[in-house]
Coordinates of C-alpha atoms and ligand atoms in Angstrom, one line a residue:
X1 CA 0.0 0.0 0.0
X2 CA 1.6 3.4 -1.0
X3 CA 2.0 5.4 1.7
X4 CA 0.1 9.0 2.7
X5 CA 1.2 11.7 1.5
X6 CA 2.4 14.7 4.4
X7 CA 0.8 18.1 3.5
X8 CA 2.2 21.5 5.2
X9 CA 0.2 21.9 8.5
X10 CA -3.3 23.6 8.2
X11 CA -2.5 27.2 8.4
X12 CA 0.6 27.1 7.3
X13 CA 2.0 26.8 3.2
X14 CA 4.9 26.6 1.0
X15 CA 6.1 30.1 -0.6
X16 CA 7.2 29.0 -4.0
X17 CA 8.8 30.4 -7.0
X18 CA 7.6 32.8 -9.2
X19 CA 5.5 33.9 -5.8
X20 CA 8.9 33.8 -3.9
X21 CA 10.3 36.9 -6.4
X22 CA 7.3 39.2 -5.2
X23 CA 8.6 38.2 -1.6
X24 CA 12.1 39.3 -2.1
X25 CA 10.9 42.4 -3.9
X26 CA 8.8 43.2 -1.2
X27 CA 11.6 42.6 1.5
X28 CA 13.6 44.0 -0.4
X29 CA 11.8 47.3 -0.7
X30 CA 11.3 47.4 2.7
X31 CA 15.4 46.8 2.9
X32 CA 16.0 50.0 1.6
X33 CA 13.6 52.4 2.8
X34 CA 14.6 51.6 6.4
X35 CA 17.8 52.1 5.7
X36 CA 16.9 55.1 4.2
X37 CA 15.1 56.4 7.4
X38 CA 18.5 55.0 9.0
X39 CA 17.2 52.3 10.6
X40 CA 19.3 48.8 11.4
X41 CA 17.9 45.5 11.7
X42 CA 17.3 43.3 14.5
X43 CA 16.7 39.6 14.3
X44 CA 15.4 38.3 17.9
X45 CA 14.9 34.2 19.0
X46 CA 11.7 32.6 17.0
X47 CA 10.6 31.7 20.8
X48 CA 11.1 33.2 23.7
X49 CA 9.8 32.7 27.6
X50 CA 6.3 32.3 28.1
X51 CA 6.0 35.1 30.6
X52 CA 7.4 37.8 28.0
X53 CA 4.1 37.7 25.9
X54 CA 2.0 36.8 29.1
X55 CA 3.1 40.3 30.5
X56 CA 4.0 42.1 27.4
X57 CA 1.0 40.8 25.0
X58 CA -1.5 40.7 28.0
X59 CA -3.2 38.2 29.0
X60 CA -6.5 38.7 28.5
X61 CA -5.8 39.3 24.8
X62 CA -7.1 37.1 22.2
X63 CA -3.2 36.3 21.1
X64 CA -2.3 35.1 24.8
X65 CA -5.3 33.6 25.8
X66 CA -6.2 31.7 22.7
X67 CA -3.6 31.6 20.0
X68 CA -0.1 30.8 21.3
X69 CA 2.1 28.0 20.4
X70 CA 3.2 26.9 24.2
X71 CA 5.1 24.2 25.5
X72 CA 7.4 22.7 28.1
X73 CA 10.5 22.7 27.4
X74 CA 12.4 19.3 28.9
X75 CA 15.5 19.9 27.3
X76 CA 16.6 20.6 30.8
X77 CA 18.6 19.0 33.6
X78 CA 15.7 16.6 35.4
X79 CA 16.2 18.5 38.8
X80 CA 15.2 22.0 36.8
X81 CA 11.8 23.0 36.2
X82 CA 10.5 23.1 32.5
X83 CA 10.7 26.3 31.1
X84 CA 7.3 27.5 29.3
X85 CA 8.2 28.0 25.9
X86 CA 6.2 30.1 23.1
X87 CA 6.7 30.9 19.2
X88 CA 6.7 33.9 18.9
X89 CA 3.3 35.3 17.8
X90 CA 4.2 39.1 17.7
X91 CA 8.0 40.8 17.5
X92 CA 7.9 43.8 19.7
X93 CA 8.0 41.9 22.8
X94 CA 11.2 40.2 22.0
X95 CA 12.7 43.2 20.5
X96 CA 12.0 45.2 23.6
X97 CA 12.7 42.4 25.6
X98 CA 16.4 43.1 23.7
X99 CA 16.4 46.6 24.9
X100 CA 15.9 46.1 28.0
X101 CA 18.9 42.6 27.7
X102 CA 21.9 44.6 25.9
X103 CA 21.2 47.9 27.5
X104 CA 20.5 49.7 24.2
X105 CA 18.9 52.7 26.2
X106 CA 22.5 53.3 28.0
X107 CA 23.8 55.1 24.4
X108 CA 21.1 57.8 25.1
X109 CA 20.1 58.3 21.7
X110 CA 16.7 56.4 19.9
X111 CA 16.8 52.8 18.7
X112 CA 15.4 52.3 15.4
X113 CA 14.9 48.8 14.7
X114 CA 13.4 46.7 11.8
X115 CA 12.7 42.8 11.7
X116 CA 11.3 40.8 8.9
X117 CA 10.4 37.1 9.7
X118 CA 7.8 34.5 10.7
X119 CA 5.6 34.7 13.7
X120 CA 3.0 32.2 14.7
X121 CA -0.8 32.7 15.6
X122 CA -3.3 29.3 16.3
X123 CA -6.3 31.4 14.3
X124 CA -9.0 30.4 12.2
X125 CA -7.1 30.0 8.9
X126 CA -8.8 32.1 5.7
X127 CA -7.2 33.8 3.1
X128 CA -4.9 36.4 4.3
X129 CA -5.0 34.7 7.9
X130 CA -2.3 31.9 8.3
X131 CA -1.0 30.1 11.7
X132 CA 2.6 30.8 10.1
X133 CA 2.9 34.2 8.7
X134 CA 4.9 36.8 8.2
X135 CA 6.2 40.4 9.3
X136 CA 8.1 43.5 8.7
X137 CA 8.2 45.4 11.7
X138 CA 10.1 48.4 12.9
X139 CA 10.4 50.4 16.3
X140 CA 11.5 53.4 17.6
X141 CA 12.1 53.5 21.0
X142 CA 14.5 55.2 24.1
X143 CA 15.2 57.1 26.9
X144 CA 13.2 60.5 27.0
X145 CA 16.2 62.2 27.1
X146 CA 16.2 61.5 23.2
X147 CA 13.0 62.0 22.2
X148 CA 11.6 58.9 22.3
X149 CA 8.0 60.4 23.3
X150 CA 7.7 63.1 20.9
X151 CA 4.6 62.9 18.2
X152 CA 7.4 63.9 15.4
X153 CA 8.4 60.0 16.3
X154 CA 5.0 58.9 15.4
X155 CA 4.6 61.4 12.2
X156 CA 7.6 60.2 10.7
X157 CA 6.9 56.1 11.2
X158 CA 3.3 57.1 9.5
X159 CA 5.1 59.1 6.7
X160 CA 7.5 56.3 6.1
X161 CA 5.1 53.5 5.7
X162 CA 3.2 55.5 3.3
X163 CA 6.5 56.2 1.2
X164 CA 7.2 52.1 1.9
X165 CA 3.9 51.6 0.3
X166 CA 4.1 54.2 -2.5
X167 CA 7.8 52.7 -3.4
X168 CA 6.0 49.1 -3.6
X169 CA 3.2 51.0 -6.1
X170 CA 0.5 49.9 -3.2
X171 CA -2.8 52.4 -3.8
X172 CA -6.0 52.1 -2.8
X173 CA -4.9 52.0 0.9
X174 CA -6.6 54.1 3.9
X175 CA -4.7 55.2 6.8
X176 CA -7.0 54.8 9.9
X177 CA -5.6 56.5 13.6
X178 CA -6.7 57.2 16.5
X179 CA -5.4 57.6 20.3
X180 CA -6.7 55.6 23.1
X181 CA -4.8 57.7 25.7
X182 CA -1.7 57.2 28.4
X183 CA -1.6 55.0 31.2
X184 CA -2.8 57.2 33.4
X185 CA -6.2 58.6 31.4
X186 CA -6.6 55.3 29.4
X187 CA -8.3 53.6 32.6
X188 CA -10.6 56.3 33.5
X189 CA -12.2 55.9 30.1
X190 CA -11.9 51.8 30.6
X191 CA -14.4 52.6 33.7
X192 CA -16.7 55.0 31.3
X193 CA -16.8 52.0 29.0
X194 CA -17.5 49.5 31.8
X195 CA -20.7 51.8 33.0
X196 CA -21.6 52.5 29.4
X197 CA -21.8 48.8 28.9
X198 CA -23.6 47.7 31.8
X199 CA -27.4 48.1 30.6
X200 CA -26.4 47.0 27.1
X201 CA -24.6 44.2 27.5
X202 CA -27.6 42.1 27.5
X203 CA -28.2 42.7 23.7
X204 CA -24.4 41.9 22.5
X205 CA -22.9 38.9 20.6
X206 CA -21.2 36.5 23.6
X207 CA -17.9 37.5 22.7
X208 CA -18.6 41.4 23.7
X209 CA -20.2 40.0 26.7
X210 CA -16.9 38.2 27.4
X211 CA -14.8 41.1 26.5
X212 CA -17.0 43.4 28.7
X213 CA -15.7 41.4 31.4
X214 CA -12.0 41.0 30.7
X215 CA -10.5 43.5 28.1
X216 CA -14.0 46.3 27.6
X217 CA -11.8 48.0 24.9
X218 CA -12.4 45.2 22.4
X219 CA -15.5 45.8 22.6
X220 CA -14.6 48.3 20.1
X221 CA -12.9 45.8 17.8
X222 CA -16.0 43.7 17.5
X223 CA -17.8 43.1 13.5
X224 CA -20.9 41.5 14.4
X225 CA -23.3 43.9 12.4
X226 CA -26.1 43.9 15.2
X227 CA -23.8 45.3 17.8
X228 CA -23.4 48.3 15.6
X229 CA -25.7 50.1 16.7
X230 CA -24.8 50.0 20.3
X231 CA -21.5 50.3 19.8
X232 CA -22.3 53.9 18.7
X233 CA -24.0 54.8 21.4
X234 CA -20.7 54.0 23.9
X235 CA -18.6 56.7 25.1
X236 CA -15.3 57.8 22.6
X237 CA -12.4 57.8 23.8
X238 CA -11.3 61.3 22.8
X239 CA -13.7 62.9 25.4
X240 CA -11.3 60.8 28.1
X241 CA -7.8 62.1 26.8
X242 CA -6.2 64.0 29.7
X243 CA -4.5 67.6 27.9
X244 CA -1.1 65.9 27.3
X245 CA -2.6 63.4 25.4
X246 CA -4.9 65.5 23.4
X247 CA -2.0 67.7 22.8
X248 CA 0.0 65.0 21.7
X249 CA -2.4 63.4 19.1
X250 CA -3.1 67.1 17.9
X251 CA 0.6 67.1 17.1
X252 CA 0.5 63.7 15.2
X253 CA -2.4 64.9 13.1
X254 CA -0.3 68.2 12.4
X255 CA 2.8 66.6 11.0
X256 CA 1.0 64.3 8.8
X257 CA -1.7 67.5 7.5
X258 CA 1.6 69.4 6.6
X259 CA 3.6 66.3 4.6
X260 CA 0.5 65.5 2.7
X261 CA 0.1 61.9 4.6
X262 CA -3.9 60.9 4.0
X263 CA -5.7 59.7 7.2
X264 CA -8.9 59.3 8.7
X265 CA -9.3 59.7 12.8
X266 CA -11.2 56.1 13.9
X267 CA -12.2 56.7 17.3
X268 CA -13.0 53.1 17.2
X269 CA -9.2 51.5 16.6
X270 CA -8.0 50.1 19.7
X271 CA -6.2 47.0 18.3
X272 CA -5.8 44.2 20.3
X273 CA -2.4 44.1 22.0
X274 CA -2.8 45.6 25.4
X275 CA 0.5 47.5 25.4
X276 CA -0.6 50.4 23.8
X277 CA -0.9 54.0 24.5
X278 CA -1.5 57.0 23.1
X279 CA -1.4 56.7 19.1
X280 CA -2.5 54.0 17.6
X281 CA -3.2 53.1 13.5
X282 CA -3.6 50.9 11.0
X283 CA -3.5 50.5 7.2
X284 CA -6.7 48.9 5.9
X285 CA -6.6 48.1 1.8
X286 CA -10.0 46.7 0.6
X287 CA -8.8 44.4 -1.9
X288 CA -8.0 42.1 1.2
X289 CA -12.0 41.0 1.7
X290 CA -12.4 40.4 5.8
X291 CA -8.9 40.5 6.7
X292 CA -8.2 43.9 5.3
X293 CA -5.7 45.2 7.4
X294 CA -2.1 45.5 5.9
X295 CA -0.4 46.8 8.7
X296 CA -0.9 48.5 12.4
X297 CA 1.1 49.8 15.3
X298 CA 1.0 52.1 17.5
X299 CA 2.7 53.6 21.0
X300 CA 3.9 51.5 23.8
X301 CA 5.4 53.9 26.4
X302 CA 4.9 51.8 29.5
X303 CA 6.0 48.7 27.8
X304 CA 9.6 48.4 28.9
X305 CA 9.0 48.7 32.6
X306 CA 6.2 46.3 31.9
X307 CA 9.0 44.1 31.3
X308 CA 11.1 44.9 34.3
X309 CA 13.3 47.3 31.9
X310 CA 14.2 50.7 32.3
X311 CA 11.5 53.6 31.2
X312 CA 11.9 53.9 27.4
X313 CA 9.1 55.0 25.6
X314 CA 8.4 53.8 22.1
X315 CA 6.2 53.1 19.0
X316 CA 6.0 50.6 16.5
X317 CA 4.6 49.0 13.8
X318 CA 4.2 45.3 12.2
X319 CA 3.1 45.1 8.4
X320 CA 1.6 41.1 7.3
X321 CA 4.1 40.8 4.7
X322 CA 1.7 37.8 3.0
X323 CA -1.5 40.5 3.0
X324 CA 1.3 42.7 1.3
X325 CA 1.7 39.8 -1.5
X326 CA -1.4 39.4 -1.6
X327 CA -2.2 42.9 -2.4
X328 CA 0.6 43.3 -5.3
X329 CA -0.5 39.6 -6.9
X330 CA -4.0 41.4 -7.1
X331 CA -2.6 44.5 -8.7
X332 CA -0.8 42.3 -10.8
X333 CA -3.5 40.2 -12.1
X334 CA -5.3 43.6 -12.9
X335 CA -2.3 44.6 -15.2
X336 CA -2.4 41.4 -16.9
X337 CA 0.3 41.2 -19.1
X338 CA 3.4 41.0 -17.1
X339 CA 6.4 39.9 -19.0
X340 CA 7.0 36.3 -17.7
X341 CA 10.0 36.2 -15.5
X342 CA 12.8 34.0 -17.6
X343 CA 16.6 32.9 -17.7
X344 CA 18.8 35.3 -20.1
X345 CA 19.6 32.0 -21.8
X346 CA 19.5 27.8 -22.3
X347 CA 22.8 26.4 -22.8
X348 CA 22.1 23.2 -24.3
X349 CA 25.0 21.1 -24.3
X350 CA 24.2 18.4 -27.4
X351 CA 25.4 15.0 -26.0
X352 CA 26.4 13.9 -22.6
X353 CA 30.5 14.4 -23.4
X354 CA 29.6 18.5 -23.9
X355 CA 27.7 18.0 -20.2
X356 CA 31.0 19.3 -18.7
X357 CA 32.8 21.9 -20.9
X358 CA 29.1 23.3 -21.1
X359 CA 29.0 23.7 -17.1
X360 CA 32.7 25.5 -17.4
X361 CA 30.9 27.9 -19.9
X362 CA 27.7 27.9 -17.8
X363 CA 29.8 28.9 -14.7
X364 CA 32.1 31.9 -17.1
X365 CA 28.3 33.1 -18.1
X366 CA 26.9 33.2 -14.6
X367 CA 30.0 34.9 -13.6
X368 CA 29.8 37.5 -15.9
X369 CA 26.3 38.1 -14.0
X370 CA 23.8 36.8 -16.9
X371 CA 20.6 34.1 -15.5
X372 CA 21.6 31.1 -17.2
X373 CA 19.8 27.5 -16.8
X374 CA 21.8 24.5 -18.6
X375 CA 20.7 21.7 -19.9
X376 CA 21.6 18.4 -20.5
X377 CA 23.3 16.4 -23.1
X378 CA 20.8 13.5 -22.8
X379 CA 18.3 15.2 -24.0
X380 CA 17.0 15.0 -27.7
X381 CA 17.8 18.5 -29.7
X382 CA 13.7 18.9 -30.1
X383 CA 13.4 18.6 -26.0
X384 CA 16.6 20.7 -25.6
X385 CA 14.4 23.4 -27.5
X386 CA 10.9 22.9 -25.7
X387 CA 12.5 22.7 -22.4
X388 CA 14.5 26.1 -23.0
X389 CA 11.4 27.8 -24.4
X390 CA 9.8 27.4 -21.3
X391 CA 12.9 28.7 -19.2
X392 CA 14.8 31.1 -21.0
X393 CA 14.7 34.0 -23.6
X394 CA 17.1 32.6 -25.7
X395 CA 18.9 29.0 -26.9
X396 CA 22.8 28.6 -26.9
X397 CA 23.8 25.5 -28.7
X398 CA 26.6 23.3 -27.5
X399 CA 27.8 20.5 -29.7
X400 CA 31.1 19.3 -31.4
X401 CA 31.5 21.7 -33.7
X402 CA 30.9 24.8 -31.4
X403 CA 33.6 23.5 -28.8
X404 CA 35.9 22.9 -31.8
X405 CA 35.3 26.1 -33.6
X406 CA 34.4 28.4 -30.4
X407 CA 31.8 29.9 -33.1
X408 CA 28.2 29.2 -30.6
X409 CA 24.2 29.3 -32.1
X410 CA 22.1 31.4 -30.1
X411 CA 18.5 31.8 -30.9
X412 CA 16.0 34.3 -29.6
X413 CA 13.1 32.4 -28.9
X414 CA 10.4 35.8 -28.9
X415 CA 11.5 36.5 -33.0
X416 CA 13.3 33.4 -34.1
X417 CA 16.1 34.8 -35.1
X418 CA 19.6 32.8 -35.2
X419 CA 23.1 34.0 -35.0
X420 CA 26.0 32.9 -34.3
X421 CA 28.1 34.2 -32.1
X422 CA 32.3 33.9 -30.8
X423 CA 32.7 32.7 -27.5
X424 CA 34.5 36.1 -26.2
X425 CA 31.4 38.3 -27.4
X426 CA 28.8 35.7 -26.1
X427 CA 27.9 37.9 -23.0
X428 CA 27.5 41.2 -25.0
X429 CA 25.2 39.3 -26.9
X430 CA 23.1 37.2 -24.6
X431 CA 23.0 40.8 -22.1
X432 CA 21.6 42.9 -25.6
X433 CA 18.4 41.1 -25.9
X434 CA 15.2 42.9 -24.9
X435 CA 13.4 42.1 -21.3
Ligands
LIG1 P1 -0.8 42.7 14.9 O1 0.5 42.1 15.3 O2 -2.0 41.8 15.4 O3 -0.9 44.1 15.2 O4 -0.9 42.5 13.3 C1 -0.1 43.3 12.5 C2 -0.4 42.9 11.0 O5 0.1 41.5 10.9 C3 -1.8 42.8 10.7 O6 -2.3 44.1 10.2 C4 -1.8 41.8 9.6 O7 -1.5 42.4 8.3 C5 -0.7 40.9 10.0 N1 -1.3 39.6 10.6 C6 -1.7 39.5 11.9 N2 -2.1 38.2 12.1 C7 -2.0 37.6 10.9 C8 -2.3 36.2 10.5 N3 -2.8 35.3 11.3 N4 -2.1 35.9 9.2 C9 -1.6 36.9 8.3 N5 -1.3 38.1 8.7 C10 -1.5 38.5 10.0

């Protein structure tokens, strides 16, 4: 009996080529405009102690409570107690976590910090919602002394993301923000909300009535088109900000008026990570159907002492990197007739004797920086010339007489046309054809 086949795991999937060249373009992008805003990249543990995302996260989040990838870790000595272990399902934790671990604070001046890679959710998989997905992330965070709390910090990580998405020819995107206050005004409007809620609670979908209870801000969050109306009818949060805060978000908005960024106040956006304070956003694009939000972030200034670490006040960001994909494959199909993406050439070494010398010439090609898939001297001249045509722009023939005579046949395969070409001019002419 043959036996069964392994898939990937539900939620998770294989990234494969031509899909895999949008990726690097996309991480790539994202490469260069941090660097641009002079950022450097960090690259933290894939899991980390339990307790980090216990307090960091929060507990009563969704992500903590329902969605992390524990476990006991019994790598250790018998007389030890196992260590709780989690993937990581979010990257600011472990990047302030790193902070706080190799003193970054002590320079005095603001650490700006990027990450791209894979974080790990137990959700409902759908499209654009995977159990293994992936980020590009950023922060900016320090001592006061450097700035760390000032709303230019959170004008120019909005500004940037819309020249991130701008330089990736992303449109069609809406920049939602809002505030949801500091840690010392936020829970005076987290009573309001508890009052508020009280006589309506009754008439709310069970998880609001759960919420109510643990985390009343999510309330906020919730879809369920019956609780709209009700939710309107709650207290906003702006009528709770304290001066500083007001003054603060006033200052955001400001910045982004004079650059020109877009942006639509959503007194409503809370986002579901219980860290934050003060300015909060997200990038919604409705391309994505129910999981349309690209990107969101927001401030965290009581997050390092949260952690035990020193006061450093910051903001951050994490963009889904797959909804990103997602979003140029869509633009894409809409453009229709992208060029597809093939090898500047096919050597085709004719007979398995030429197999060699045509791996020698493969390797001076390569070097000489040109895309170059060879072929093999088994094959048949006819399959040699189907097989190329589906990998490469052009055909380089390899037999006998060309390793004799150093006098090659290269044929385009978009017009037909055949030449024949020395082997010291070979690159010039395999780089001249047209994309
Ligand atoms: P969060 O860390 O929850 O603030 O999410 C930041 C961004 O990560 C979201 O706006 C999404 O684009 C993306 N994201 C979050 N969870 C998932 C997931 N399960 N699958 C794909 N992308 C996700």
């Amino acid at each position: 009996m043959a036996e069964k086949i392994i898939r990937a795991v539900r939620g998770t999937r294989d990234l494969l080529p031509p899909e895999t060249e949008l990726w690097n373009h996309v991480e790539s992008t994202a490469r260069r405009i941090f660097t641009r805003y002079n950022f450097g990249e960090i690259r933290t543990p894939i899991f980390e102690d339990t307790q980090l995302f216990a307090r960091g996260v929060g507990e009563e989040t969704d992500i903590v409570s329902k969605e992390m990838y524990t476990w006991e870790d019994r790598s250790r000595a018998q007389s030890e107690k196992a260590q709780s272990l989690t993937l990581r399902p979010e990257n600011t934790a472990g990047v302030v976590r790193a902070y706080i671990e190799h003193q970054l604070g002590e320079s005095g001046l603001l650490q700006k910090l990027y990450y791209i890679g894979p974080q790990f959710r137990r959700e409902r998989p759908q499209k654009g919602r995977y159990r293994q997905f992936f980020q590009i992330g950023a922060e900016v965070m320090g001592p006061q002394s450097a700035g760390s709390e000032s709303p230019l910090r959170d004008a120019e990580m909005l500004e940037m993301l819309t020249s991130l998405l701008d330089e990736l020819a992303i449109t069609g995107w809406t920049l939602n923000i809002n505030s949801v206050g500091s840690a010392s005004d936020r829970p005076l409007y987290v009573e309001a909300l508890r009052k508020a809620l009280q006589p309506v609670i009754g008439r709310m979908c069970v998880d609001c009535q759960r919420r109510a209870e643990t985390n009343p801000l999510r309330v906020l969050d919730c879809k369920v088109p019956e609780d709209q109306p009700v939710i309107e009818t709650l207290p906003r949060i702006a009528d709770s900000l304290d001066d500083a805060s007001k003054a603060h978000f006033a200052a955001v908005c400001a910045a982004l008026d004079i650059c020109g960024v877009p942006y639509q106040r959503n007194h409503r956006l809370v986002r579901g990570l219980d860290y934050y304070t003060r300015t909060t956003f997200e990038f919604t694009h409705g391309g994505l159907g129910a999981q349309n939000a690209l990107l969101g972030g927001g401030r965290y200034d009581g997050l390092s002492e949260m952690l035990g670490g020193p006061k450093a006040p910051g903001i951050g960001f994490a963009i889904g990197a797959d909804r990103l994909v997602l979003t140029l494959q869509a633009q894409q199909a809409e453009q229709a007739s992208l060029p597809p993406d093939l090898a500047d050439a096919y050597l085709a070494p004719m007979g398995v004797v030429l197999d060699a010398p045509a791996l020698s010439l493969a390797r001076e090609l390569r070097r000489a920086g040109l895309r170059i898939d060879l072929g093999d001297g088994s094959f048949r001249l006819k399959k040699s010339f189907e097989t190329g045509n589906k990998l490469a722009r052009q055909i380089i023939l390899f037999g006998e007489d060309e390793q004799q005579s150093g006098i090659f046949t290269v044929k385009n395969f978009a017009n037909g046309e055949q030449t024949k070409v020395a082997r010291e001019h070979l690159v010039t002419a395999l780089k001249s054809i047209e994309k």
